[in-house]
mmCIF file of C-alpha atoms in Angstrom:
data_model
loop_
_atom_site.group_PDB
_atom_site.id
_atom_site.type_symbol
_atom_site.label_atom_id
_atom_site.label_comp_id
_atom_site.label_asym_id
_atom_site.label_seq_id
_atom_site.Cartn_x
_atom_site.Cartn_y
_atom_site.Cartn_z
ATOM 1 C CA MET A 1 95.637 113.029 107.914
ATOM 2 C CA LEU A 2 98.912 112.339 109.837
ATOM 3 C CA LYS A 3 101.003 115.322 110.909
ATOM 4 C CA SER A 4 104.019 112.937 110.362
ATOM 5 C CA TRP A 5 102.974 112.050 106.805
ATOM 6 C CA ARG A 6 102.133 115.920 105.837
ATOM 7 C CA ARG A 7 105.432 116.892 106.622
ATOM 8 C CA SER A 8 107.152 114.449 104.757
ATOM 9 C CA SER A 9 104.599 115.220 102.087
ATOM 10 C CA SER A 10 105.490 118.909 102.101
ATOM 11 C CA LEU A 11 109.195 118.364 101.578
ATOM 12 C CA LEU A 12 108.667 115.716 98.967
ATOM 13 C CA ALA A 13 105.859 118.095 97.026
ATOM 14 C CA ALA A 14 108.303 121.020 97.628
ATOM 15 C CA LEU A 15 111.449 118.840 95.932
ATOM 16 C CA LEU A 16 109.118 117.254 92.993
ATOM 17 C CA PHE A 17 107.941 120.771 91.913
ATOM 18 C CA ALA A 18 111.529 122.005 91.800
ATOM 19 C CA VAL A 19 112.064 118.674 89.369
ATOM 20 C CA ALA A 20 109.206 119.485 87.399
ATOM 21 C CA LEU A 21 110.749 122.771 86.421
ATOM 22 C CA LEU A 22 113.751 121.324 85.880
ATOM 23 C CA SER A 23 112.308 118.320 83.756
ATOM 24 C CA GLY A 24 110.402 120.909 81.476
ATOM 25 C CA CYS A 25 114.093 122.657 80.841
ATOM 26 C CA ILE A 26 116.249 119.947 79.773
ATOM 27 C CA ASP A 27 115.743 117.687 76.507
ATOM 28 C CA GLY A 28 115.880 114.013 76.507
ATOM 29 C CA ARG A 29 119.186 112.252 75.957
ATOM 30 C CA VAL A 30 119.934 111.897 71.956
ATOM 31 C CA GLY A 31 122.817 111.812 69.913
ATOM 32 C CA ALA A 32 124.344 114.566 67.969
ATOM 33 C CA THR A 33 123.548 113.533 64.689
ATOM 34 C CA GLY A 34 120.049 112.527 65.811
ATOM 35 C CA GLU A 35 120.415 108.645 66.462
ATOM 36 C CA GLU A 36 119.040 107.199 69.809
ATOM 37 C CA ASP A 37 120.961 106.897 72.416
ATOM 38 C CA LYS A 38 122.166 103.386 73.223
ATOM 39 C CA VAL A 39 124.121 104.115 76.651
ATOM 40 C CA LEU A 40 121.494 103.750 79.478
ATOM 41 C CA GLN A 41 122.990 105.607 82.627
ATOM 42 C CA TYR A 42 121.370 104.230 86.007
ATOM 43 C CA ASN A 43 122.236 104.023 89.504
ATOM 44 C CA SER A 44 123.213 100.472 90.826
ATOM 45 C CA ALA A 45 122.759 98.895 94.266
ATOM 46 C CA PRO A 46 126.077 97.297 95.376
ATOM 47 C CA GLY A 47 126.095 93.482 96.002
ATOM 48 C CA SER A 48 122.615 92.860 93.862
ATOM 49 C CA VAL A 49 121.598 92.549 90.295
ATOM 50 C CA SER A 50 118.682 94.351 88.794
ATOM 51 C CA PHE A 51 116.374 92.860 86.022
ATOM 52 C CA PRO A 52 118.331 95.297 83.603
ATOM 53 C CA GLU A 53 121.845 94.057 84.725
ATOM 54 C CA LEU A 54 120.831 90.413 84.244
ATOM 55 C CA ALA A 55 119.292 91.037 80.991
ATOM 56 C CA GLU A 56 122.396 93.169 79.951
ATOM 57 C CA ASP A 57 124.134 89.858 81.002
ATOM 58 C CA LEU A 58 122.171 87.620 79.157
ATOM 59 C CA GLY A 59 122.440 89.141 76.005
ATOM 60 C CA TYR A 60 118.668 90.499 75.905
ATOM 61 C CA LEU A 61 119.552 94.231 75.619
ATOM 62 C CA GLY A 62 121.100 93.885 72.212
ATOM 63 C CA GLU A 63 123.341 96.886 71.488
ATOM 64 C CA VAL A 64 121.934 98.783 74.544
ATOM 65 C CA LYS A 65 124.568 99.031 77.085
ATOM 66 C CA LEU A 66 124.329 100.136 80.843
ATOM 67 C CA GLU A 67 126.495 102.356 82.617
ATOM 68 C CA SER A 68 126.124 102.791 86.358
ATOM 69 C CA ILE A 69 127.166 106.095 87.484
ATOM 70 C CA GLY A 70 126.497 105.966 91.350
ATOM 71 C CA SER A 71 124.477 103.910 93.727
ATOM 72 C CA THR A 72 120.610 104.133 94.749
ATOM 73 C CA THR A 73 119.335 105.204 97.792
ATOM 74 C CA GLY A 74 115.514 104.731 97.166
ATOM 75 C CA GLY A 75 112.776 105.710 94.547
ATOM 76 C CA PRO A 76 112.406 109.534 95.504
ATOM 77 C CA GLU A 77 115.924 110.320 94.565
ATOM 78 C CA SER A 78 115.423 107.713 91.671
ATOM 79 C CA ILE A 79 112.674 109.766 90.143
ATOM 80 C CA GLN A 80 114.367 113.322 90.741
ATOM 81 C CA LEU A 81 117.508 112.101 89.143
ATOM 82 C CA THR A 82 115.258 110.565 86.049
ATOM 83 C CA ALA A 83 113.294 113.340 85.817
ATOM 84 C CA THR A 84 116.239 115.985 85.573
ATOM 85 C CA LYS A 85 117.809 113.702 83.204
ATOM 86 C CA GLN A 86 120.922 112.926 85.566
ATOM 87 C CA THR A 87 120.083 109.100 85.068
ATOM 88 C CA ASP A 88 118.295 107.538 81.886
ATOM 89 C CA PHE A 89 115.735 105.470 83.763
ATOM 90 C CA GLY A 90 115.002 105.021 87.692
ATOM 91 C CA SER A 91 112.750 102.352 89.628
ATOM 92 C CA ALA A 92 110.389 103.313 92.956
ATOM 93 C CA PHE A 93 107.371 102.428 94.680
ATOM 94 C CA ASN A 94 104.222 102.979 92.547
ATOM 95 C CA GLY A 95 102.665 105.387 95.148
ATOM 96 C CA ALA A 96 105.967 107.441 94.774
ATOM 97 C CA ILE A 97 105.470 107.898 91.459
ATOM 98 C CA ILE A 98 101.701 108.542 91.757
ATOM 99 C CA LYS A 99 103.067 111.438 93.983
ATOM 100 C CA SER A 100 105.448 112.805 91.582
ATOM 101 C CA VAL A 101 103.050 112.638 88.557
ATOM 102 C CA ALA A 102 100.276 114.368 90.354
ATOM 103 C CA GLN A 103 103.291 117.209 90.941
ATOM 104 C CA ASN A 104 103.572 117.249 87.242
ATOM 105 C CA VAL A 105 106.793 115.275 87.281
ATOM 106 C CA LYS A 106 106.861 114.410 83.732
ATOM 107 C CA ILE A 107 107.941 110.308 83.918
ATOM 108 C CA LYS A 108 106.276 107.175 82.507
ATOM 109 C CA SER A 109 106.475 103.695 84.116
ATOM 110 C CA VAL A 110 107.061 100.694 81.586
ATOM 111 C CA ILE A 111 107.962 97.849 83.276
ATOM 112 C CA GLY A 112 107.444 95.933 86.783
ATOM 113 C CA SER A 113 110.644 96.756 88.820
ATOM 114 C CA TYR A 114 109.625 94.781 92.305
ATOM 115 C CA GLY A 115 107.082 93.121 94.095
ATOM 116 C CA SER A 116 105.995 91.185 96.927
ATOM 117 C CA ASP A 117 105.323 87.632 97.136
ATOM 118 C CA LYS A 118 105.135 84.479 99.497
ATOM 119 C CA HIS A 119 108.804 84.411 98.870
ATOM 120 C CA THR A 120 110.220 88.049 98.644
ATOM 121 C CA TYR A 121 108.128 90.333 100.765
ATOM 122 C CA ILE A 122 108.709 93.326 102.996
ATOM 123 C CA GLY A 123 108.105 92.437 106.917
ATOM 124 C CA ALA A 124 108.495 94.340 110.462
ATOM 125 C CA TYR A 125 110.661 92.935 112.662
ATOM 126 C CA VAL A 126 111.714 93.329 116.527
ATOM 127 C CA LEU A 127 114.051 91.875 118.681
ATOM 128 C CA GLU A 128 113.264 88.945 121.118
ATOM 129 C CA GLY A 129 111.879 90.136 124.231
ATOM 130 C CA SER A 130 110.620 93.762 122.970
ATOM 131 C CA PRO A 131 107.358 95.008 124.268
ATOM 132 C CA ILE A 132 106.511 95.622 120.908
ATOM 133 C CA GLN A 133 103.702 92.915 119.825
ATOM 134 C CA THR A 134 100.760 94.804 118.657
ATOM 135 C CA ALA A 135 99.921 98.196 116.963
ATOM 136 C CA LYS A 136 99.086 100.131 120.054
ATOM 137 C CA ASP A 137 102.475 99.116 121.130
ATOM 138 C CA PHE A 138 104.050 101.147 118.726
ATOM 139 C CA ILE A 139 102.917 104.554 120.307
ATOM 140 C CA GLY A 140 105.803 106.418 121.319
ATOM 141 C CA LYS A 141 108.241 103.950 119.185
ATOM 142 C CA LYS A 142 111.112 104.753 116.647
ATOM 143 C CA VAL A 143 110.301 102.505 113.201
ATOM 144 C CA GLY A 144 113.188 102.012 110.859
ATOM 145 C CA VAL A 145 112.413 102.298 107.275
ATOM 146 C CA ASN A 146 114.686 102.938 103.855
ATOM 147 C CA THR A 147 112.744 106.110 102.985
ATOM 148 C CA LEU A 148 109.897 108.290 103.609
ATOM 149 C CA GLY A 149 106.840 108.711 101.368
ATOM 150 C CA ALA A 150 107.198 104.948 99.510
ATOM 151 C CA HIS A 151 106.251 101.654 100.218
ATOM 152 C CA LEU A 152 107.686 100.964 103.957
ATOM 153 C CA GLU A 153 105.512 104.003 105.012
ATOM 154 C CA PHE A 154 102.276 103.322 103.360
ATOM 155 C CA MET A 155 102.361 99.832 104.781
ATOM 156 C CA THR A 156 103.177 100.617 108.123
ATOM 157 C CA LYS A 157 100.568 103.094 108.556
ATOM 158 C CA ASP A 158 98.102 100.776 107.038
ATOM 159 C CA TYR A 159 99.108 98.116 109.356
ATOM 160 C CA LEU A 160 98.689 100.636 112.495
ATOM 161 C CA ARG A 161 95.139 101.888 111.229
ATOM 162 C CA ALA A 162 93.720 98.069 110.545
ATOM 163 C CA GLY A 163 95.280 98.123 114.318
ATOM 164 C CA GLY A 164 92.603 100.550 115.764
ATOM 165 C CA LEU A 165 94.742 103.485 115.993
ATOM 166 C CA THR A 166 93.942 107.053 115.436
ATOM 167 C CA ASP A 167 95.368 109.640 113.450
ATOM 168 C CA LYS A 168 96.974 111.065 116.450
ATOM 169 C CA GLU A 169 97.962 108.038 117.758
ATOM 170 C CA ILE A 170 99.637 107.352 114.520
ATOM 171 C CA SER A 171 101.353 110.451 114.617
ATOM 172 C CA GLN A 172 103.560 109.391 117.757
ATOM 173 C CA VAL A 173 104.951 106.674 116.034
ATOM 174 C CA THR A 174 108.398 108.084 114.430
ATOM 175 C CA LEU A 175 109.526 106.778 111.307
ATOM 176 C CA VAL A 176 113.360 106.881 111.120
ATOM 177 C CA THR A 177 115.110 106.544 107.831
ATOM 178 C CA VAL A 178 118.282 104.377 107.900
ATOM 179 C CA PRO A 179 120.309 102.783 105.465
ATOM 180 C CA SER A 180 119.304 99.424 104.294
ATOM 181 C CA GLY A 181 122.785 98.001 104.615
ATOM 182 C CA ASN A 182 122.947 99.229 108.359
ATOM 183 C CA ALA A 183 119.134 98.681 109.172
ATOM 184 C CA GLU A 184 119.670 95.115 110.995
ATOM 185 C CA GLN A 185 122.712 96.523 113.069
ATOM 186 C CA ILE A 186 120.857 99.659 114.058
ATOM 187 C CA LEU A 187 118.062 97.408 115.324
ATOM 188 C CA ARG A 188 120.005 95.330 117.414
ATOM 189 C CA SER A 189 121.940 98.295 118.914
ATOM 190 C CA GLY A 190 118.690 99.435 120.036
ATOM 191 C CA GLN A 191 118.829 102.885 118.428
ATOM 192 C CA ILE A 192 115.485 102.197 117.056
ATOM 193 C CA ASP A 193 112.490 100.085 118.288
ATOM 194 C CA ALA A 194 111.247 97.928 115.063
ATOM 195 C CA VAL A 195 112.560 97.885 111.557
ATOM 196 C CA LEU A 196 111.178 97.190 108.088
ATOM 197 C CA LEU A 197 113.174 94.584 106.055
ATOM 198 C CA SER A 198 113.197 92.752 102.697
ATOM 199 C CA GLY A 199 114.728 90.444 100.517
ATOM 200 C CA VAL A 200 118.357 89.673 101.130
ATOM 201 C CA ALA A 201 118.656 91.921 104.397
ATOM 202 C CA ARG A 202 115.678 90.097 105.906
ATOM 203 C CA ASP A 203 116.936 86.656 105.100
ATOM 204 C CA ARG A 204 120.315 87.501 106.501
ATOM 205 C CA ALA A 205 118.960 89.035 109.736
ATOM 206 C CA LEU A 206 116.900 86.419 110.435
ATOM 207 C CA GLU A 207 119.014 83.536 109.554
ATOM 208 C CA LYS A 208 121.516 85.323 112.539
ATOM 209 C CA GLY A 209 118.560 85.035 115.001
ATOM 210 C CA GLY A 210 116.787 86.865 117.894
ATOM 211 C CA LEU A 211 114.265 88.626 115.714
ATOM 212 C CA ILE A 212 110.305 88.370 115.641
ATOM 213 C CA GLU A 213 108.142 89.407 112.485
ATOM 214 C CA LEU A 214 105.163 91.452 113.570
ATOM 215 C CA PHE A 215 103.888 92.023 110.007
ATOM 216 C CA LYS A 216 104.337 91.569 106.536
ATOM 217 C CA ASP A 217 103.046 93.553 103.331
ATOM 218 C CA ILE A 218 101.343 90.911 101.825
ATOM 219 C CA ASP A 219 99.101 90.120 104.778
ATOM 220 C CA ILE A 220 98.228 93.648 105.126
ATOM 221 C CA TYR A 221 96.882 93.678 101.425
ATOM 222 C CA GLN A 222 95.866 90.153 101.109
ATOM 223 C CA THR A 223 97.552 89.965 97.960
ATOM 224 C CA GLU A 224 100.981 89.422 96.318
ATOM 225 C CA PHE A 225 101.558 92.401 94.192
ATOM 226 C CA THR A 226 104.174 94.158 91.880
ATOM 227 C CA ALA A 227 104.784 97.084 94.057
ATOM 228 C CA GLY A 228 107.205 99.170 91.769
ATOM 229 C CA ASP A 229 108.214 99.975 88.120
ATOM 230 C CA TYR A 230 111.176 101.259 86.340
ATOM 231 C CA PHE A 231 110.547 104.455 84.430
ATOM 232 C CA PHE A 232 111.859 106.934 81.940
ATOM 233 C CA ALA A 233 111.450 110.697 81.478
ATOM 234 C CA GLU A 234 108.452 111.015 79.057
ATOM 235 C CA GLU A 235 110.867 113.338 76.797
ATOM 236 C CA TYR A 236 113.541 110.591 76.813
ATOM 237 C CA ILE A 237 110.986 107.831 75.343
ATOM 238 C CA LYS A 238 109.809 110.351 72.698
ATOM 239 C CA ASN A 239 113.441 110.825 71.573
ATOM 240 C CA ASN A 240 114.416 107.080 71.992
ATOM 241 C CA PRO A 241 111.612 104.920 71.579
ATOM 242 C CA ASN A 242 113.364 101.987 69.993
ATOM 243 C CA THR A 243 116.111 102.062 72.834
ATOM 244 C CA VAL A 244 113.170 101.801 75.386
ATOM 245 C CA ARG A 245 111.553 99.048 73.368
ATOM 246 C CA GLN A 246 114.577 97.605 73.497
ATOM 247 C CA PHE A 247 115.069 98.175 77.237
ATOM 248 C CA VAL A 248 111.806 96.696 78.163
ATOM 249 C CA GLU A 249 111.684 93.576 75.936
ATOM 250 C CA GLY A 250 115.235 92.733 77.476
ATOM 251 C CA VAL A 251 114.115 93.569 81.107
ATOM 252 C CA ALA A 252 110.655 91.531 80.544
ATOM 253 C CA LYS A 253 112.564 88.328 79.213
ATOM 254 C CA ALA A 254 114.860 88.425 82.012
ATOM 255 C CA ILE A 255 112.229 88.242 84.476
ATOM 256 C CA GLU A 256 110.509 85.469 83.045
ATOM 257 C CA TRP A 257 114.247 83.863 82.931
ATOM 258 C CA GLU A 258 114.707 84.460 86.338
ATOM 259 C CA ARG A 259 111.095 83.237 86.755
ATOM 260 C CA THR A 260 111.579 79.648 85.199
ATOM 261 C CA THR A 261 115.403 78.991 85.773
ATOM 262 C CA PRO A 262 116.390 76.846 88.447
ATOM 263 C CA ARG A 263 117.077 78.741 91.644
ATOM 264 C CA GLU A 264 120.635 77.580 91.658
ATOM 265 C CA GLU A 265 121.371 78.582 88.412
ATOM 266 C CA VAL A 266 119.994 82.161 88.955
ATOM 267 C CA ILE A 267 121.937 82.665 92.165
ATOM 268 C CA GLN A 268 125.058 81.376 90.334
ATOM 269 C CA ARG A 269 124.558 83.586 87.632
ATOM 270 C CA MET A 270 123.692 86.623 89.967
ATOM 271 C CA GLU A 271 126.753 85.915 91.660
ATOM 272 C CA SER A 272 128.806 86.003 88.587
ATOM 273 C CA ILE A 273 127.692 89.154 87.386
ATOM 274 C CA VAL A 274 128.490 90.760 90.940
ATOM 275 C CA ASP A 275 131.891 89.291 91.052
ATOM 276 C CA LYS A 276 132.791 90.685 87.865
ATOM 277 C CA ARG A 277 131.302 94.309 89.068
ATOM 278 C CA ASP A 278 132.023 94.355 92.964
ATOM 279 C CA GLY A 279 134.296 91.295 93.688
ATOM 280 C CA LYS A 280 133.651 88.272 95.409
ATOM 281 C CA ASP A 281 132.777 89.578 98.669
ATOM 282 C CA ALA A 282 129.851 91.414 97.627
ATOM 283 C CA ALA A 283 128.135 88.449 96.084
ATOM 284 C CA LEU A 284 128.029 86.280 99.153
ATOM 285 C CA ASN A 285 124.463 87.717 100.200
ATOM 286 C CA LEU A 286 123.001 86.376 96.874
ATOM 287 C CA LYS A 287 122.585 82.846 98.526
ATOM 288 C CA TYR A 288 119.599 84.380 100.220
ATOM 289 C CA TRP A 289 117.718 84.924 96.477
ATOM 290 C CA LYS A 290 114.323 83.254 96.303
ATOM 291 C CA SER A 291 111.920 84.977 93.575
ATOM 292 C CA THR A 292 111.288 87.772 91.550
ATOM 293 C CA GLY A 293 108.466 89.236 93.555
ATOM 294 C CA ILE A 294 106.862 90.360 90.180
ATOM 295 C CA ALA A 295 103.218 89.437 89.853
ATOM 296 C CA THR A 296 102.456 89.697 86.249
ATOM 297 C CA GLU A 297 104.096 87.871 83.209
ATOM 298 C CA GLY A 298 107.235 89.864 81.699
ATOM 299 C CA GLY A 299 106.338 92.313 84.285
ATOM 300 C CA VAL A 300 103.206 94.016 82.556
ATOM 301 C CA ILE A 301 101.859 96.687 84.367
ATOM 302 C CA GLU A 302 97.860 96.304 85.620
ATOM 303 C CA PRO A 303 95.969 99.357 86.615
ATOM 304 C CA GLU A 304 95.256 97.869 90.051
ATOM 305 C CA GLU A 305 98.780 98.289 90.607
ATOM 306 C CA TYR A 306 98.388 101.929 90.596
ATOM 307 C CA GLN A 307 94.581 102.533 91.679
ATOM 308 C CA ARG A 308 95.160 100.945 94.885
ATOM 309 C CA TRP A 309 97.713 103.823 96.023
ATOM 310 C CA ILE A 310 95.596 106.219 94.508
ATOM 311 C CA ASP A 311 92.890 105.359 96.352
ATOM 312 C CA TRP A 312 95.090 105.660 99.385
ATOM 313 C CA LEU A 313 96.149 109.279 98.354
ATOM 314 C CA VAL A 314 92.853 110.096 97.883
ATOM 315 C CA GLN A 315 91.610 108.991 101.095
ATOM 316 C CA SER A 316 94.559 110.649 102.841
ATOM 317 C CA GLY A 317 93.814 114.070 101.301
ATOM 318 C CA ASP A 318 97.020 114.071 99.066
ATOM 319 C CA LEU A 319 95.484 113.713 96.071
ATOM 320 C CA LYS A 320 91.931 114.790 94.629
ATOM 321 C CA GLU A 321 89.416 112.723 93.373
ATOM 322 C CA GLY A 322 90.137 112.102 89.813
ATOM 323 C CA GLN A 323 93.551 114.115 89.850
ATOM 324 C CA VAL A 324 95.690 111.283 88.464
ATOM 325 C CA LYS A 325 94.178 108.030 86.766
ATOM 326 C CA PRO A 326 96.364 105.067 86.249
ATOM 327 C CA GLU A 327 96.629 105.190 82.498
ATOM 328 C CA ASP A 328 98.321 108.429 82.956
ATOM 329 C CA LEU A 329 101.102 106.823 84.724
ATOM 330 C CA TYR A 330 102.365 104.166 82.729
ATOM 331 C CA THR A 331 102.602 102.340 79.295
ATOM 332 C CA ASN A 332 102.778 98.680 78.372
ATOM 333 C CA GLU A 333 103.522 99.558 74.577
ATOM 334 C CA PHE A 334 106.878 98.107 74.623
ATOM 335 C CA ASN A 335 106.358 94.976 76.331
ATOM 336 C CA PRO A 336 105.927 91.976 74.158
ATOM 337 C CA TYR A 337 104.411 90.067 76.968
ATOM 338 C CA ALA A 338 101.321 92.610 77.049
ATOM 339 C CA ARG A 339 100.196 91.518 73.288
#
């Protein structure tokens, strides 16, 4: 297995072990009178609109309210915060969720949160004139990703393996964590040799020109797929089942509203939400929105969405065969589109 992957995996494992210990010591949030929690604390992303935020604006969450307590920096952190009850729900790449559950972190996925399709996907980009054209050209180069141990790292290493690189050669490709908001500028300034971009950040960068796309995740895996899910701590679900049900039903409806509503109307709604929350300047990039990226109706979770990454982790030596099964990781019991 790759040395660089093992180093990042060891650090993540240590973090997750600490999270597991903490999560076993803290009860799920529940009101002093025994009533269920109705205010969901979470981390938001400035300038963008998540499915829960859209669901609240559309009135799909009923009496359940959202309270942003900070900005998200990536899936692994979201897992940590949710498992230790600092937030009530989070979102992460399914591969990171698998690794967390394998380390005894007590979280459960409940509905899809993001994915890749022909309009919304993650791609790898270099500057025009870059010497990087094939997988072999990545040896000795720096590649910008939003976080280690998640979607972007998995797809990069799969691309390199498919291109014929050995584990030793792949270990010579340096993955550098860069803030998503600054990733394009960091590439253009020459601090990294390639960068992985998605969604609004990708389309905005391509509109400026001067970039070449080398590969994208839907081509590597030869399918459109839901890549990440929303999750709660298991204890939170146990203590607040009706709140979780309302959240999942609302998010599922928001996914379908977004999927079936004309693009211009979706963008206008998102701009209105961001205008009220972050100010008009923050909404400028929403014009690039194209699709949900969610592969299933209502964000219903399919077992293959986890089996793909379980197989990846078993092959890499990070999991033992049978250590984690898809049914250990998620539930569709709260999603009306699963019935």
